[in-house]
Short mmCIF file of N, CA and C in Angstrom, two decimals:
data_model
loop_
_atom_site.label_atom_id
_atom_site.label_comp_id
_atom_site.label_asym_id
_atom_site.label_seq_id
_atom_site.Cartn_x
_atom_site.Cartn_y
_atom_site.Cartn_z
N MET A 4 90.64 184.28 143.48
CA MET A 4 90.29 182.86 143.50
C MET A 4 91.34 182.09 144.28
N THR A 5 90.97 181.44 145.28
CA THR A 5 91.99 180.71 146.10
C THR A 5 91.66 179.22 145.90
N THR A 6 92.30 178.60 145.00
CA THR A 6 92.07 177.19 144.68
C THR A 6 93.39 176.53 144.50
N GLU A 7 94.18 176.42 145.57
CA GLU A 7 95.43 175.83 145.58
C GLU A 7 95.42 174.45 145.05
N HIS A 8 96.28 174.07 144.15
CA HIS A 8 96.34 172.82 143.47
C HIS A 8 95.23 172.48 142.55
N ALA A 9 94.27 173.40 142.40
CA ALA A 9 93.10 173.17 141.51
C ALA A 9 93.36 173.74 140.11
N ILE A 10 94.38 174.57 139.96
CA ILE A 10 94.72 175.21 138.66
C ILE A 10 96.18 175.01 138.38
N ASP A 11 96.41 174.52 137.19
CA ASP A 11 97.81 174.45 136.72
C ASP A 11 97.89 175.17 135.40
N PRO A 12 98.34 176.44 135.47
CA PRO A 12 98.28 177.22 134.19
C PRO A 12 99.23 176.72 133.12
N SER A 13 100.12 175.84 133.37
CA SER A 13 101.04 175.27 132.35
C SER A 13 100.51 174.19 131.54
N VAL A 14 99.41 173.57 131.93
CA VAL A 14 98.90 172.41 131.24
C VAL A 14 98.03 172.80 130.04
N PRO A 15 98.29 172.40 128.85
CA PRO A 15 97.45 172.74 127.68
C PRO A 15 96.19 171.92 127.66
N PRO A 16 95.22 172.43 126.88
CA PRO A 16 93.96 171.67 126.85
C PRO A 16 94.15 170.30 126.06
N SER A 17 93.20 169.38 126.28
CA SER A 17 93.31 168.11 125.69
C SER A 17 92.99 168.10 124.24
N GLY A 18 92.44 169.08 123.68
CA GLY A 18 92.14 169.11 122.26
C GLY A 18 91.06 170.28 121.98
N ASP A 19 90.56 170.21 120.77
CA ASP A 19 89.65 171.27 120.31
C ASP A 19 88.18 171.01 120.71
N GLY A 20 87.88 169.79 121.13
CA GLY A 20 86.50 169.48 121.43
C GLY A 20 86.42 168.57 122.72
N CYS A 21 85.23 168.20 123.11
CA CYS A 21 85.10 167.26 124.25
C CYS A 21 85.68 165.93 123.89
N ALA A 22 86.71 165.65 124.71
CA ALA A 22 87.38 164.35 124.57
C ALA A 22 86.50 163.20 124.66
N ASP A 23 85.53 163.20 125.49
CA ASP A 23 84.62 162.06 125.75
C ASP A 23 83.62 161.96 124.58
N CYS A 24 83.10 163.01 124.13
CA CYS A 24 82.20 163.04 122.95
C CYS A 24 82.94 162.55 121.77
N ASP A 25 84.11 163.04 121.53
CA ASP A 25 84.91 162.64 120.35
C ASP A 25 85.11 161.12 120.47
N ALA A 26 85.36 160.54 121.56
CA ALA A 26 85.65 159.13 121.75
C ALA A 26 84.44 158.25 121.33
N VAL A 27 83.28 158.78 121.41
CA VAL A 27 82.08 157.93 121.05
C VAL A 27 81.25 158.56 119.86
N GLY A 28 81.78 159.49 119.19
CA GLY A 28 81.06 160.11 118.07
C GLY A 28 79.98 161.07 118.50
N GLY A 29 79.96 161.56 119.70
CA GLY A 29 78.88 162.45 120.15
C GLY A 29 79.13 163.89 119.80
N TRP A 30 78.28 164.77 120.33
CA TRP A 30 78.35 166.18 119.96
C TRP A 30 78.15 166.98 121.30
N TRP A 31 78.45 168.22 121.25
CA TRP A 31 78.30 169.10 122.43
C TRP A 31 77.69 170.44 122.14
N PHE A 32 77.21 171.11 123.17
CA PHE A 32 76.66 172.46 123.04
C PHE A 32 77.77 173.44 123.26
N HIS A 33 78.32 173.44 124.51
CA HIS A 33 79.47 174.40 124.79
C HIS A 33 80.52 173.57 125.51
N LEU A 34 81.74 174.07 125.56
CA LEU A 34 82.88 173.35 126.09
C LEU A 34 83.46 173.99 127.32
N ARG A 35 83.97 173.16 128.24
CA ARG A 35 84.60 173.58 129.46
C ARG A 35 85.99 172.83 129.51
N ARG A 36 86.93 173.58 130.07
CA ARG A 36 88.35 173.07 130.26
C ARG A 36 88.64 172.92 131.72
N CYS A 37 89.12 171.70 132.09
CA CYS A 37 89.61 171.53 133.44
C CYS A 37 90.87 172.39 133.69
N ALA A 38 90.83 173.19 134.68
CA ALA A 38 91.93 174.11 134.94
C ALA A 38 93.15 173.38 135.62
N GLN A 39 92.98 172.13 136.01
CA GLN A 39 93.99 171.36 136.62
C GLN A 39 94.76 170.46 135.66
N CYS A 40 94.05 169.73 134.76
CA CYS A 40 94.66 168.81 133.93
C CYS A 40 94.52 169.06 132.43
N GLY A 41 93.56 170.03 132.09
CA GLY A 41 93.43 170.42 130.71
C GLY A 41 92.34 169.63 129.95
N HIS A 42 91.70 168.66 130.63
CA HIS A 42 90.63 167.84 129.97
C HIS A 42 89.48 168.74 129.49
N VAL A 43 89.21 168.67 128.18
CA VAL A 43 88.09 169.45 127.67
C VAL A 43 86.77 168.49 127.67
N GLY A 44 85.83 169.04 128.31
CA GLY A 44 84.53 168.32 128.40
C GLY A 44 83.41 169.24 127.99
N CYS A 45 82.24 168.59 127.73
CA CYS A 45 81.14 169.34 127.36
C CYS A 45 80.30 169.86 128.58
N CYS A 46 79.59 170.94 128.39
CA CYS A 46 78.80 171.57 129.45
C CYS A 46 77.58 170.79 129.95
N ASP A 47 76.97 171.23 130.97
CA ASP A 47 75.82 170.50 131.55
C ASP A 47 74.59 170.60 130.70
N SER A 48 74.47 171.52 129.71
CA SER A 48 73.45 171.58 128.79
C SER A 48 73.61 170.52 127.69
N SER A 49 74.84 170.09 127.47
CA SER A 49 75.11 169.03 126.38
C SER A 49 74.58 167.73 126.78
N PRO A 50 74.29 166.90 125.83
CA PRO A 50 73.77 165.50 126.16
C PRO A 50 74.70 164.72 127.07
N GLY A 51 76.05 164.81 126.87
CA GLY A 51 76.94 163.95 127.70
C GLY A 51 77.28 164.57 129.04
N GLN A 52 77.23 165.80 129.25
CA GLN A 52 77.65 166.50 130.46
C GLN A 52 79.00 166.01 131.04
N HIS A 53 79.91 165.89 130.04
CA HIS A 53 81.21 165.35 130.45
C HIS A 53 82.13 166.19 131.35
N ALA A 54 81.96 167.53 131.33
CA ALA A 54 82.82 168.33 132.24
C ALA A 54 82.48 168.01 133.72
N THR A 55 81.19 167.92 133.99
CA THR A 55 80.79 167.55 135.32
C THR A 55 81.25 166.14 135.71
N ALA A 56 81.08 165.18 134.73
CA ALA A 56 81.53 163.86 134.96
C ALA A 56 82.98 163.74 135.25
N HIS A 57 83.74 164.62 134.57
CA HIS A 57 85.24 164.61 134.80
C HIS A 57 85.48 165.10 136.24
N PHE A 58 84.77 166.14 136.75
CA PHE A 58 84.93 166.57 138.09
C PHE A 58 84.54 165.46 139.07
N GLU A 59 83.45 164.77 138.85
CA GLU A 59 83.04 163.69 139.77
C GLU A 59 83.98 162.49 139.79
N ALA A 60 84.64 162.22 138.72
CA ALA A 60 85.53 161.17 138.54
C ALA A 60 86.96 161.46 139.13
N THR A 61 87.31 162.69 139.03
CA THR A 61 88.74 163.08 139.33
C THR A 61 88.82 163.94 140.60
N GLY A 62 87.75 164.69 140.93
CA GLY A 62 87.85 165.66 142.00
C GLY A 62 88.44 166.99 141.60
N HIS A 63 88.76 167.16 140.34
CA HIS A 63 89.27 168.43 139.85
C HIS A 63 88.18 169.44 139.82
N PRO A 64 88.14 170.43 140.73
CA PRO A 64 86.95 171.24 140.93
C PRO A 64 86.81 172.44 139.98
N VAL A 65 87.83 172.95 139.33
CA VAL A 65 87.73 174.22 138.59
C VAL A 65 87.77 173.96 137.05
N VAL A 66 86.82 174.53 136.36
CA VAL A 66 86.79 174.54 134.95
C VAL A 66 86.80 176.03 134.46
N SER A 67 87.25 176.22 133.26
CA SER A 67 87.15 177.55 132.60
C SER A 67 86.28 177.28 131.32
N SER A 68 85.70 178.36 130.94
CA SER A 68 84.94 178.25 129.66
C SER A 68 86.02 177.97 128.53
N TYR A 69 85.63 177.23 127.55
CA TYR A 69 86.53 176.95 126.45
C TYR A 69 85.86 177.43 125.19
N GLU A 70 85.08 178.53 125.38
CA GLU A 70 84.37 179.22 124.26
C GLU A 70 85.17 180.53 123.89
N PRO A 71 85.27 180.79 122.60
CA PRO A 71 85.94 181.99 122.20
C PRO A 71 85.34 183.26 122.82
N GLY A 72 86.15 184.08 123.34
CA GLY A 72 85.74 185.43 123.95
C GLY A 72 85.28 185.27 125.44
N GLU A 73 85.26 184.08 125.97
CA GLU A 73 84.88 183.97 127.41
C GLU A 73 86.11 183.61 128.22
N ASP A 74 86.19 184.22 129.46
CA ASP A 74 87.34 183.89 130.29
C ASP A 74 86.90 183.59 131.77
N TRP A 75 85.67 183.18 131.97
CA TRP A 75 85.21 182.85 133.32
C TRP A 75 85.61 181.47 133.80
N PHE A 76 85.63 181.27 135.05
CA PHE A 76 85.82 180.03 135.67
C PHE A 76 84.71 179.62 136.59
N TRP A 77 84.56 178.25 136.80
CA TRP A 77 83.53 177.79 137.69
C TRP A 77 84.15 176.74 138.62
N ASN A 78 83.81 176.80 139.88
CA ASN A 78 84.25 175.85 140.88
C ASN A 78 83.12 174.94 141.22
N TYR A 79 83.19 173.68 140.84
CA TYR A 79 82.13 172.75 141.17
C TYR A 79 82.02 172.47 142.63
N ALA A 80 83.16 172.46 143.30
CA ALA A 80 83.12 172.12 144.74
C ALA A 80 82.47 173.15 145.63
N THR A 81 82.50 174.44 145.12
CA THR A 81 81.93 175.48 145.98
C THR A 81 80.74 176.22 145.24
N ASN A 82 80.50 175.75 144.08
CA ASN A 82 79.41 176.34 143.20
C ASN A 82 79.62 177.89 143.04
N GLU A 83 80.85 178.25 142.84
CA GLU A 83 81.21 179.67 142.64
C GLU A 83 81.62 179.93 141.22
N LEU A 84 81.16 181.09 140.74
CA LEU A 84 81.55 181.61 139.44
C LEU A 84 82.59 182.71 139.67
N TYR A 85 83.61 182.69 138.86
CA TYR A 85 84.64 183.73 138.92
C TYR A 85 84.63 184.34 137.47
N GLU A 86 84.52 185.65 137.36
CA GLU A 86 84.50 186.31 136.07
C GLU A 86 85.77 186.30 135.35
N SER A 87 86.89 186.01 135.97
CA SER A 87 88.11 185.84 135.41
C SER A 87 89.07 185.01 136.33
N GLY A 88 90.23 184.70 135.88
CA GLY A 88 91.22 183.92 136.61
C GLY A 88 92.51 183.97 135.94
N PRO A 89 93.42 183.11 136.36
CA PRO A 89 94.77 183.17 135.85
C PRO A 89 94.76 182.80 134.29
N SER A 90 95.72 183.28 133.62
CA SER A 90 95.94 182.87 132.24
C SER A 90 96.35 181.44 132.15
N LEU A 91 95.69 180.61 131.31
CA LEU A 91 95.95 179.28 131.11
C LEU A 91 96.84 179.04 129.86
N ALA A 92 97.43 177.95 129.69
CA ALA A 92 98.28 177.63 128.53
C ALA A 92 97.39 177.69 127.24
N PRO A 93 97.88 178.23 126.16
CA PRO A 93 97.11 178.27 124.99
C PRO A 93 96.94 176.87 124.31
N PRO A 94 95.87 176.79 123.53
CA PRO A 94 94.88 177.77 123.21
C PRO A 94 93.85 177.93 124.36
N VAL A 95 93.26 179.11 124.47
CA VAL A 95 92.32 179.36 125.55
C VAL A 95 90.87 179.10 125.09
N SER A 96 90.65 178.65 123.88
CA SER A 96 89.27 178.32 123.42
C SER A 96 89.43 177.34 122.27
N HIS A 97 88.26 176.77 121.98
CA HIS A 97 88.23 175.96 120.71
C HIS A 97 88.42 176.93 119.49
N PRO A 98 88.76 176.43 118.39
CA PRO A 98 88.91 177.38 117.23
C PRO A 98 87.62 178.11 116.92
N ALA A 99 87.76 179.41 116.70
CA ALA A 99 86.58 180.23 116.39
C ALA A 99 85.76 179.75 115.27
N VAL A 100 86.31 179.12 114.30
CA VAL A 100 85.55 178.56 113.13
C VAL A 100 84.70 177.34 113.50
N GLN A 101 84.95 176.73 114.65
CA GLN A 101 84.22 175.55 115.11
C GLN A 101 82.89 175.98 115.69
N PRO A 102 81.81 175.53 115.12
CA PRO A 102 80.49 176.07 115.58
C PRO A 102 80.08 175.50 116.96
N ALA A 103 79.15 176.18 117.59
CA ALA A 103 78.53 175.64 118.81
C ALA A 103 76.98 175.63 118.49
N PRO A 104 76.42 174.47 118.50
CA PRO A 104 76.96 173.21 118.92
C PRO A 104 77.91 172.62 117.89
N GLY A 105 78.66 171.68 118.33
CA GLY A 105 79.60 171.13 117.40
C GLY A 105 79.93 169.66 117.73
N PRO A 106 80.78 169.05 116.99
CA PRO A 106 81.21 169.50 115.69
C PRO A 106 80.08 169.39 114.66
N ALA A 107 80.13 170.23 113.67
CA ALA A 107 79.03 170.47 112.70
C ALA A 107 78.49 169.15 112.12
N ASP A 108 79.41 168.29 111.80
CA ASP A 108 79.01 167.07 111.08
C ASP A 108 78.36 166.03 112.03
N ARG A 109 78.31 166.21 113.34
CA ARG A 109 77.76 165.29 114.30
C ARG A 109 76.53 165.83 114.97
N VAL A 110 76.13 167.04 114.78
CA VAL A 110 74.98 167.72 115.41
C VAL A 110 73.69 167.30 114.77
N PRO A 111 72.77 166.70 115.43
CA PRO A 111 71.52 166.33 114.79
C PRO A 111 70.68 167.51 114.50
N ALA A 112 69.79 167.39 113.54
CA ALA A 112 68.96 168.51 113.15
C ALA A 112 68.02 169.00 114.25
N ASP A 113 67.60 168.03 115.17
CA ASP A 113 66.74 168.44 116.25
C ASP A 113 67.56 168.54 117.61
N TRP A 114 68.77 169.14 117.51
CA TRP A 114 69.65 169.13 118.62
C TRP A 114 69.09 169.83 119.90
N THR A 115 68.25 170.87 119.62
CA THR A 115 67.69 171.56 120.77
C THR A 115 66.86 170.61 121.72
N ARG A 116 66.28 169.65 121.15
CA ARG A 116 65.47 168.74 122.02
C ARG A 116 66.36 167.84 122.93
N ALA A 117 67.61 167.72 122.61
CA ALA A 117 68.54 166.84 123.38
C ALA A 117 69.23 167.66 124.48
N LEU A 118 69.09 169.01 124.55
CA LEU A 118 69.68 169.84 125.53
C LEU A 118 69.15 169.55 126.86
N HIS A 119 69.99 169.57 127.88
CA HIS A 119 69.57 169.53 129.33
C HIS A 119 69.30 170.92 129.75
N ARG A 120 68.19 171.23 130.38
CA ARG A 120 67.81 172.56 130.79
C ARG A 120 67.71 172.66 132.29
#
């Protein structure tokens, strides 16, 4: 992966969940972590699509999965998937006890209807 200045392995994630969903009481399906600044946002299937919005607002092109057991990266600028990449500052995923979708207390009963496909 040749993404000079797009990845800073020393920056920790912004938190355990989507920072933007948390700010408004929303929920997410899966989480993505900006590899440059650590911002945690929700995936494109989530109602808020905050990881993509973060890329569009900042130009930070590379995200990593923030799901337990996943270590892939995605480059929004080139639409390329990388099956692995550099080790990022811990933690490398949200807590394993945190459900997906999450957080549990904010996910509506009909959550599948709100997913973007």
